Short mmCIF file of C-alpha atoms and ligand atoms in Angstrom, two decimals:
data_model
loop_
_atom_site.label_atom_id
_atom_site.label_comp_id
_atom_site.label_asym_id
_atom_site.label_seq_id
_atom_site.Cartn_x
_atom_site.Cartn_y
_atom_site.Cartn_z
CA MET A 23 4.31 67.72 62.19
CA THR A 24 2.98 70.23 64.35
CA LYS A 25 -0.38 70.78 64.55
CA GLN A 26 -1.55 73.41 61.80
CA LYS A 27 -4.75 75.61 61.45
CA VAL A 28 -6.66 74.45 58.72
CA LEU A 29 -9.56 77.28 56.56
CA VAL A 30 -12.23 75.39 55.78
CA THR A 31 -14.54 76.89 52.64
CA GLY A 32 -17.73 75.86 53.17
CA GLY A 33 -17.34 74.66 57.03
CA ALA A 34 -21.12 75.41 58.04
CA GLY A 35 -22.54 72.83 55.29
CA TYR A 36 -23.51 68.81 55.86
CA ILE A 37 -19.60 67.71 55.13
CA GLY A 38 -17.83 70.37 56.08
CA SER A 39 -19.75 70.58 59.28
CA HIS A 40 -18.08 67.17 59.83
CA ALA A 41 -14.89 67.73 58.68
CA CYS A 42 -14.41 70.69 61.50
CA VAL A 43 -15.35 68.30 64.34
CA GLU A 44 -12.91 65.90 62.98
CA LEU A 45 -10.25 68.43 62.65
CA LEU A 46 -11.28 69.70 66.43
CA GLU A 47 -10.71 67.21 67.26
CA ALA A 48 -6.79 65.82 66.05
CA GLY A 49 -6.09 69.18 67.44
CA PHE A 50 -5.86 71.18 64.25
CA GLU A 51 -7.28 75.20 64.28
CA VAL A 52 -9.63 75.60 62.55
CA VAL A 53 -11.02 78.66 60.46
CA VAL A 54 -14.21 78.33 58.64
CA VAL A 55 -15.58 80.97 55.47
CA ASP A 56 -19.01 80.10 54.62
CA ASN A 57 -21.65 82.62 52.83
CA LEU A 58 -24.59 80.68 54.59
CA SER A 59 -26.00 80.71 50.88
CA ASN A 60 -26.59 76.34 52.16
CA SER A 61 -26.33 76.25 55.68
CA LYS A 62 -27.47 77.87 59.17
CA PRO A 63 -24.41 79.13 61.82
CA GLU A 64 -26.14 76.77 64.24
CA SER A 65 -24.14 73.80 62.62
CA LEU A 66 -21.17 75.64 63.77
CA ALA A 67 -22.14 76.45 67.58
CA ARG A 68 -22.96 72.24 66.77
CA VAL A 69 -19.19 71.33 66.32
CA GLN A 70 -18.12 73.66 68.97
CA LYS A 71 -20.63 71.46 71.31
CA ILE A 72 -19.33 68.62 70.26
CA THR A 73 -16.06 69.05 70.21
CA GLY A 74 -15.48 71.61 73.56
CA LYS A 75 -13.54 73.37 71.42
CA THR A 76 -13.80 77.19 69.49
CA LEU A 77 -13.54 77.58 65.92
CA SER A 78 -13.22 80.90 64.46
CA PHE A 79 -15.99 81.71 61.08
CA TYR A 80 -16.61 84.49 58.67
CA GLN A 81 -19.52 84.76 56.83
CA THR A 82 -17.72 85.34 53.72
CA ASP A 83 -18.17 84.78 50.09
CA ILE A 84 -15.28 83.02 48.56
CA ARG A 85 -15.64 85.07 45.41
CA ASP A 86 -14.83 88.20 47.82
CA HIS A 87 -11.67 88.61 46.76
CA ALA A 88 -10.67 91.96 49.12
CA ALA A 89 -12.25 90.21 52.01
CA LEU A 90 -10.25 86.44 51.85
CA THR A 91 -7.68 88.27 51.08
CA ASP A 92 -7.79 89.80 54.66
CA ILE A 93 -8.79 86.53 55.90
CA PHE A 94 -5.52 84.82 54.90
CA ALA A 95 -3.43 87.71 56.09
CA LYS A 96 -5.17 87.89 59.74
CA GLU A 97 -5.43 83.64 60.02
CA ALA A 98 -1.92 82.94 57.82
CA PRO A 99 -3.30 79.12 57.19
CA ASP A 100 -1.00 76.38 56.62
CA THR A 101 -3.92 74.02 54.44
CA VAL A 102 -7.19 75.02 52.89
CA ILE A 103 -10.18 72.42 52.53
CA HIS A 104 -12.57 73.78 49.78
CA PHE A 105 -15.92 72.56 50.18
CA ALA A 106 -17.70 75.64 49.41
CA GLY A 107 -20.07 75.35 46.45
CA LEU A 108 -23.30 74.70 45.26
CA LYS A 109 -24.52 71.01 44.50
CA ALA A 110 -27.71 70.43 43.19
CA VAL A 111 -27.65 68.58 39.58
CA GLY A 112 -31.24 69.92 38.78
CA GLU A 113 -31.14 74.05 39.58
CA SER A 114 -27.35 73.62 37.65
CA CYS A 115 -29.51 72.66 34.40
CA GLU A 116 -31.38 75.52 34.95
CA GLN A 117 -29.17 78.29 36.82
CA PRO A 118 -25.78 76.87 34.81
CA LEU A 119 -24.04 80.45 34.79
CA LEU A 120 -24.54 80.61 38.91
CA TYR A 121 -22.85 77.44 38.94
CA TYR A 122 -20.22 78.19 37.17
CA HIS A 123 -20.09 81.53 38.74
CA ASN A 124 -19.96 80.47 41.89
CA ASN A 125 -17.88 77.37 41.94
CA VAL A 126 -15.49 78.02 39.27
CA TYR A 127 -15.22 81.69 40.02
CA GLY A 128 -14.86 81.12 43.61
CA THR A 129 -12.49 78.36 43.33
CA LEU A 130 -10.88 81.05 40.31
CA VAL A 131 -10.28 83.67 43.68
CA LEU A 132 -9.82 80.79 46.13
CA VAL A 133 -6.47 79.78 44.82
CA GLU A 134 -5.19 83.44 43.30
CA VAL A 135 -5.64 85.04 47.54
CA MET A 136 -3.80 81.58 48.23
CA THR A 137 -1.05 81.82 45.59
CA ALA A 138 -0.69 85.41 46.78
CA ALA A 139 -0.47 84.84 50.38
CA ASN A 140 1.79 81.75 49.73
CA VAL A 141 -0.59 78.68 51.03
CA LYS A 142 -0.45 76.11 48.28
CA GLN A 143 -1.69 73.05 49.67
CA LEU A 144 -5.20 72.37 48.94
CA VAL A 145 -7.53 69.55 49.75
CA PHE A 146 -10.62 69.70 46.86
CA SER A 147 -14.15 68.20 46.96
CA SER A 148 -14.65 67.08 43.39
CA SER A 149 -17.50 64.20 42.78
CA ALA A 150 -18.02 61.26 41.23
CA THR A 151 -19.95 62.81 38.60
CA VAL A 152 -17.04 64.14 36.98
CA TYR A 153 -16.93 60.64 35.41
CA GLY A 154 -17.72 60.11 32.07
CA GLU A 155 -19.32 56.75 30.17
CA SER A 156 -17.51 53.50 31.55
CA SER A 157 -17.82 49.89 30.19
CA SER A 158 -17.34 48.94 34.14
CA PRO A 159 -19.34 50.32 37.02
CA GLN A 160 -16.30 50.28 39.25
CA TYR A 161 -14.99 53.63 38.96
CA SER A 162 -11.45 54.05 38.70
CA GLU A 163 -9.19 57.47 38.64
CA HIS A 164 -7.90 57.01 35.47
CA PHE A 165 -10.77 56.37 33.78
CA PRO A 166 -12.15 59.53 31.34
CA LEU A 167 -13.57 62.35 32.90
CA GLY A 168 -17.11 63.62 31.08
CA ALA A 169 -20.14 65.34 33.14
CA ILE A 170 -23.44 65.19 31.87
CA ASN A 171 -24.76 68.12 33.73
CA PRO A 172 -23.64 71.44 34.76
CA TYR A 173 -22.69 70.83 38.63
CA GLY A 174 -20.64 67.95 37.28
CA ARG A 175 -19.15 70.24 35.01
CA SER A 176 -18.14 72.77 37.51
CA LYS A 177 -15.98 69.87 39.57
CA ALA A 178 -14.46 68.94 36.09
CA MET A 179 -13.68 72.30 35.37
CA ILE A 180 -12.17 73.13 38.29
CA GLU A 181 -10.01 69.84 38.74
CA ASP A 182 -8.22 71.34 34.76
CA ILE A 183 -7.37 74.52 36.76
CA LEU A 184 -5.90 72.69 39.60
CA ARG A 185 -4.29 70.20 37.64
CA ASP A 186 -2.70 72.97 35.17
CA LEU A 187 -1.24 75.44 38.41
CA SER A 188 0.12 72.37 39.86
CA ALA A 189 1.75 71.91 36.00
CA ALA A 190 3.12 74.77 35.73
CA ASP A 191 4.88 74.78 39.38
CA HIS A 192 6.38 71.99 38.40
CA LYS A 193 7.68 72.82 34.27
CA ASN A 194 8.83 76.13 36.38
CA GLN A 195 10.17 74.22 39.23
CA VAL A 196 8.95 76.96 41.84
CA GLN A 197 10.31 76.29 45.39
CA ASN A 198 7.12 76.13 47.70
CA PRO A 199 4.71 73.90 44.90
CA TRP A 200 1.04 73.20 45.18
CA LYS A 201 0.24 70.25 46.81
CA ILE A 202 -3.28 69.15 45.63
CA ALA A 203 -5.53 66.65 46.56
CA LEU A 204 -8.89 66.28 44.52
CA LEU A 205 -11.62 63.55 46.41
CA ARG A 206 -13.89 62.40 44.47
CA TYR A 207 -16.87 61.93 46.53
CA PHE A 208 -19.41 58.83 45.63
CA ASN A 209 -22.45 59.47 48.07
CA PRO A 210 -21.95 60.78 51.51
CA ILE A 211 -25.16 59.75 53.92
CA GLY A 212 -25.23 59.49 57.51
CA ALA A 213 -24.39 61.96 60.53
CA HIS A 214 -22.45 62.06 63.37
CA SER A 215 -22.96 59.84 66.04
CA SER A 216 -23.87 62.49 68.87
CA GLY A 217 -26.80 63.10 66.37
CA LEU A 218 -26.07 67.29 66.68
CA ILE A 219 -25.03 67.79 63.35
CA GLY A 220 -26.23 66.26 60.05
CA GLU A 221 -27.78 66.97 56.56
CA ASP A 222 -30.27 69.75 56.28
CA PRO A 223 -31.47 69.87 52.81
CA ASN A 224 -33.35 73.07 51.82
CA GLY A 225 -37.33 71.75 50.48
CA ILE A 226 -37.77 68.45 48.86
CA PRO A 227 -34.56 66.78 49.25
CA ASN A 228 -33.04 64.92 45.78
CA ASN A 229 -30.99 62.56 47.06
CA LEU A 230 -32.42 59.14 48.61
CA MET A 231 -31.57 58.54 51.89
CA PRO A 232 -32.63 62.64 52.98
CA TYR A 233 -35.68 61.51 51.11
CA ILE A 234 -36.27 58.39 52.63
CA ALA A 235 -35.30 59.71 56.50
CA GLN A 236 -38.61 62.35 55.94
CA VAL A 237 -40.51 59.44 54.70
CA ALA A 238 -40.54 57.47 58.34
CA ILE A 239 -40.49 60.49 60.36
CA GLY A 240 -44.06 61.48 58.24
CA LYS A 241 -42.70 64.63 56.43
CA LEU A 242 -43.16 62.93 53.40
CA SER A 243 -45.78 60.59 52.52
CA GLN A 244 -43.95 57.92 49.89
CA LEU A 245 -40.82 57.90 47.99
CA SER A 246 -40.45 57.06 44.44
CA VAL A 247 -38.42 54.53 43.56
CA PHE A 248 -36.63 55.52 39.93
CA GLY A 249 -37.24 52.88 37.62
CA ASP A 250 -36.82 48.98 38.96
CA ASP A 251 -35.97 47.64 35.01
CA TYR A 252 -32.33 48.58 35.50
CA PRO A 253 -29.87 45.90 34.74
CA THR A 254 -29.04 44.98 38.07
CA PRO A 255 -29.92 42.04 40.76
CA ASP A 256 -33.12 43.64 42.31
CA GLY A 257 -33.98 46.27 39.14
CA THR A 258 -32.91 49.36 40.96
CA GLY A 259 -29.80 51.39 40.56
CA ILE A 260 -26.95 50.96 42.58
CA ARG A 261 -24.77 53.73 44.73
CA ASP A 262 -21.76 53.37 46.31
CA TYR A 263 -22.73 54.73 49.85
CA ILE A 264 -20.54 56.16 52.46
CA HIS A 265 -20.71 57.33 55.68
CA VAL A 266 -19.80 60.83 56.53
CA VAL A 267 -17.36 60.87 58.90
CA ASP A 268 -15.35 58.28 57.08
CA LEU A 269 -15.27 60.92 54.33
CA VAL A 270 -14.14 64.00 56.28
CA LYS A 271 -11.79 61.36 58.19
CA GLY A 272 -9.71 61.24 54.14
CA HIS A 273 -9.91 64.81 54.13
CA LEU A 274 -7.05 64.66 56.96
CA LYS A 275 -5.86 61.55 55.94
CA ALA A 276 -5.59 63.92 52.44
CA ILE A 277 -3.62 66.56 54.65
CA THR A 278 -0.91 63.97 56.03
CA ALA A 279 -0.13 62.78 52.26
CA LEU A 280 0.00 66.54 51.21
CA ASN A 281 2.58 66.84 54.02
CA GLY A 282 4.89 63.37 53.18
CA ASP A 283 6.71 62.08 50.54
CA LYS A 284 4.33 61.39 47.87
CA PHE A 285 3.78 65.40 47.76
CA LYS A 286 6.84 66.72 48.24
CA ASP A 287 7.93 68.68 44.85
CA GLY A 288 4.45 69.37 44.47
CA ALA A 289 1.56 67.27 42.59
CA CYS A 290 -1.77 67.18 42.05
CA ASN A 291 -3.14 63.78 42.47
CA ALA A 292 -7.22 62.44 42.46
CA TYR A 293 -8.83 59.63 44.62
CA ASN A 294 -11.80 58.29 45.03
CA LEU A 295 -13.49 58.39 48.47
CA GLY A 296 -16.46 55.78 48.16
CA ALA A 297 -16.64 52.27 50.16
CA GLY A 298 -15.98 50.20 47.14
CA ARG A 299 -19.08 48.43 46.71
CA GLY A 300 -22.86 49.18 46.21
CA TYR A 301 -26.74 48.91 47.71
CA SER A 302 -29.08 49.49 45.48
CA VAL A 303 -32.48 51.96 46.00
CA LEU A 304 -34.45 48.80 47.55
CA GLU A 305 -31.54 47.18 49.25
CA MET A 306 -31.77 51.21 51.46
CA VAL A 307 -35.23 51.02 51.39
CA HIS A 308 -34.91 47.41 53.78
CA ALA A 309 -32.05 48.32 55.42
CA PHE A 310 -34.14 51.23 56.72
CA GLU A 311 -36.94 49.47 57.75
CA ARG A 312 -34.63 47.01 59.45
CA VAL A 313 -32.97 49.46 61.63
CA THR A 314 -35.87 51.39 62.17
CA GLY A 315 -38.82 49.48 62.89
CA LYS A 316 -40.66 51.91 60.32
CA THR A 317 -42.25 50.75 57.46
CA ILE A 318 -41.17 53.24 54.14
CA ASN A 319 -43.96 53.74 52.12
CA TYR A 320 -43.05 53.78 48.04
CA LYS A 321 -43.83 53.15 44.62
CA ILE A 322 -42.08 52.68 41.55
CA SER A 323 -42.02 55.39 39.09
CA PRO A 324 -40.02 55.90 35.68
CA ARG A 325 -36.35 56.08 35.64
CA ARG A 326 -34.63 59.70 36.25
CA ALA A 327 -32.84 61.11 33.17
CA GLY A 328 -29.66 61.01 33.40
CA ASP A 329 -29.13 58.08 36.05
CA LEU A 330 -26.91 55.68 35.62
CA ALA A 331 -27.91 51.79 36.45
CA GLU A 332 -24.26 51.05 38.83
CA CYS A 333 -22.04 53.15 40.17
CA PHE A 334 -19.05 52.49 42.41
CA ALA A 335 -15.38 53.29 43.63
CA ASN A 336 -12.52 51.44 42.89
CA PRO A 337 -10.86 52.88 46.46
CA GLU A 338 -7.36 51.24 45.69
CA LEU A 339 -5.81 54.30 45.23
CA ALA A 340 -6.94 56.14 48.17
CA TRP A 341 -5.97 53.09 50.43
CA GLN A 342 -2.13 52.77 48.90
CA GLU A 343 -1.47 56.68 49.13
CA LEU A 344 -3.55 58.11 51.72
CA ASP A 345 -3.53 55.50 54.07
CA TRP A 346 -7.66 55.95 54.75
CA LYS A 347 -10.63 52.91 54.11
CA VAL A 348 -14.18 53.54 55.18
CA GLU A 349 -14.69 52.44 58.39
CA LYS A 350 -18.51 51.71 59.07
CA ASN A 351 -21.36 50.01 57.57
CA LEU A 352 -24.94 49.96 56.05
CA ASP A 353 -25.94 49.84 59.71
CA ASP A 354 -23.93 52.86 61.13
CA MET A 355 -24.93 54.88 58.31
CA VAL A 356 -29.00 54.43 58.34
CA ALA A 357 -28.57 54.02 62.29
CA ASP A 358 -27.16 57.66 63.02
CA THR A 359 -28.93 58.94 59.64
CA TRP A 360 -32.07 58.43 61.54
CA HIS A 361 -30.84 59.21 64.86
CA TRP A 362 -30.09 63.25 63.67
CA GLN A 363 -33.75 62.97 61.87
CA THR A 364 -35.28 62.12 64.72
CA LEU A 365 -33.69 64.56 67.26
CA ASN A 366 -33.93 67.13 64.46
CA PRO A 367 -37.20 66.36 63.03
CA MET A 368 -36.95 70.01 60.95
CA GLY A 369 -33.39 70.47 60.81
CA TYR A 370 -31.10 73.02 62.32
CA VAL A 371 -34.46 75.39 63.44
P1 NAD B 4 -23.57 72.33 51.45
O1 NAD B 4 -24.75 72.56 50.74
O2 NAD B 4 -24.11 71.17 52.81
O3 NAD B 4 -22.22 73.15 52.19
C1 NAD B 4 -21.74 73.44 50.97
C2 NAD B 4 -21.61 74.80 51.68
O4 NAD B 4 -20.40 75.89 50.80
C3 NAD B 4 -22.78 75.61 52.66
O5 NAD B 4 -22.37 75.80 53.53
C4 NAD B 4 -22.57 76.94 51.70
O6 NAD B 4 -23.03 78.04 52.60
C5 NAD B 4 -20.94 77.56 51.37
N1 NAD B 4 -21.05 77.90 49.91
C6 NAD B 4 -21.36 77.79 49.03
N2 NAD B 4 -21.44 78.81 48.28
C7 NAD B 4 -19.97 79.68 48.99
C8 NAD B 4 -19.42 80.56 48.52
N3 NAD B 4 -19.90 81.43 47.04
N4 NAD B 4 -18.90 81.28 49.58
C9 NAD B 4 -19.11 80.83 50.75
N5 NAD B 4 -19.39 79.79 50.80
C10 NAD B 4 -20.67 79.27 50.23
O7 NAD B 4 -23.22 70.86 50.90
P2 NAD B 4 -22.02 69.46 51.48
O8 NAD B 4 -23.20 68.38 51.08
O9 NAD B 4 -21.25 69.93 52.80
O10 NAD B 4 -21.11 69.65 50.11
C11 NAD B 4 -19.75 70.10 49.57
C12 NAD B 4 -19.18 69.80 49.17
O11 NAD B 4 -18.50 68.47 48.42
C13 NAD B 4 -19.74 70.92 47.83
O12 NAD B 4 -19.05 71.47 46.96
C14 NAD B 4 -20.54 69.56 46.69
O13 NAD B 4 -20.41 69.78 45.51
C15 NAD B 4 -18.95 68.51 47.27
N6 NAD B 4 -20.03 67.69 47.07
C16 NAD B 4 -21.18 66.93 47.98
C17 NAD B 4 -21.64 65.14 47.77
C18 NAD B 4 -22.37 65.49 48.77
O14 NAD B 4 -23.37 64.33 48.27
N7 NAD B 4 -23.60 65.92 49.62
C19 NAD B 4 -20.68 64.63 46.53
C20 NAD B 4 -19.88 65.11 45.86
C21 NAD B 4 -19.53 66.30 46.25
N1 UDP B 5 -33.19 57.78 44.15
C1 UDP B 5 -35.25 57.50 43.99
N2 UDP B 5 -35.21 57.99 44.81
C2 UDP B 5 -35.46 59.41 45.07
C3 UDP B 5 -33.77 59.42 44.68
C4 UDP B 5 -32.92 59.03 44.31
O1 UDP B 5 -35.06 55.97 43.72
O2 UDP B 5 -36.43 60.14 45.79
C5 UDP B 5 -32.05 56.78 43.66
C6 UDP B 5 -31.46 57.53 42.14
O3 UDP B 5 -32.15 56.95 40.84
C7 UDP B 5 -29.98 56.62 42.78
C8 UDP B 5 -30.01 56.48 43.83
O4 UDP B 5 -31.19 56.69 44.32
O5 UDP B 5 -30.54 55.31 41.48
C9 UDP B 5 -29.08 57.44 44.63
O6 UDP B 5 -29.54 59.15 44.43
P1 UDP B 5 -29.05 60.44 44.57
O7 UDP B 5 -29.80 61.26 43.63
O8 UDP B 5 -29.26 60.17 46.36
O9 UDP B 5 -27.42 59.98 44.37
P2 UDP B 5 -26.78 60.18 42.82
O10 UDP B 5 -27.99 59.99 41.37
O11 UDP B 5 -26.28 61.34 42.84
O12 UDP B 5 -25.76 59.14 42.85
#
């Protein structure tokens, strides 16, 4: 396979910036399209510093059909990785239309432009939030879907749209059929080992790991542990945390798969990207204390609405079909989070 050009939507964001590093280091040409609604251009400057390579950047909203069409005409990418999207569950409950417009309509415009440009290889950032209720805490791709908030439903709708696109190509036996990987992320945390790029949440973080890191550095005074009466060994919620660098390597493996036999007649397949094991909130707190030598001030608080007791991936399909597995462990995730946090206490500013 000759090295390809990859267009990365949302490439200035947390996961997208790490993907740009891995793509550039693997020899891909990289074109980023990001409206900077939740990121700063400094992340891309740092990507270029880490890799010593350059990328092309367009500050553009993916919903701008004409601008996106021009970018595809000029850049002629082979593949798209689609990270651009809004991701805050709470905000999505308050402003559902914003989420459907940005995430669902944004993806519609993207795939329309891709179809017109005859670029039909796509890796999409989906999420474990698309899964519905299940009797097992370990989720496989065939489990029933049933997101419970507008953010999750926006991801589920996009998955439906992409499956329909692929099915239509199959039915019509088109020459260049859609090849799509839907990657369902579990809980991405950590940062690049250089400490130059990482997660830079706006305001008070919603997610556990950035919250713990900000307590450790003294920006926040106390972590609230949401519930200690779940049916888990220590009573706190269990999640499948995955190092962001492992996660983005899964995207490179997906590109290889899209170019291979499995997808040669076109397909739209979902893959869980997770470690396949979970850690509780208190295990995360204690790991952070052990690795950093800091004490994390926490208190037990009521459960957070909508939270599951336990949720972790069955990642076997990604092992088999993408040849991908996590390589980093909990200590790597904590150490890299802390390295980024201490080098950048105020984020990218
Ligand atoms: P992020 O907010 O850091 O990155 C998203 C990027 O997309 C930002 O740079 C933002 O400016 C850009 N963007 C948003 N809407 C856009 C639009 N209309 N046009 C152009 N650019 C736009 O988020 P992230 O954590 O890097 O997540 C990337 C993707 O992965 C998202 O789609 C998210 O839903 C998905 N995801 C994230 C997690 C997680 O825990 N971080 C988990 C599951 C899935
Ligand atoms: N959590 C917590 N305090 C926080 C943030 C999260 O106790 O301030 C818990 C949450 O209840 C869940 C786990 O940490 O059990 C991971 O939460 P996060 O929001 O990071 O991920 P998600 O719930 O989306 O999987």
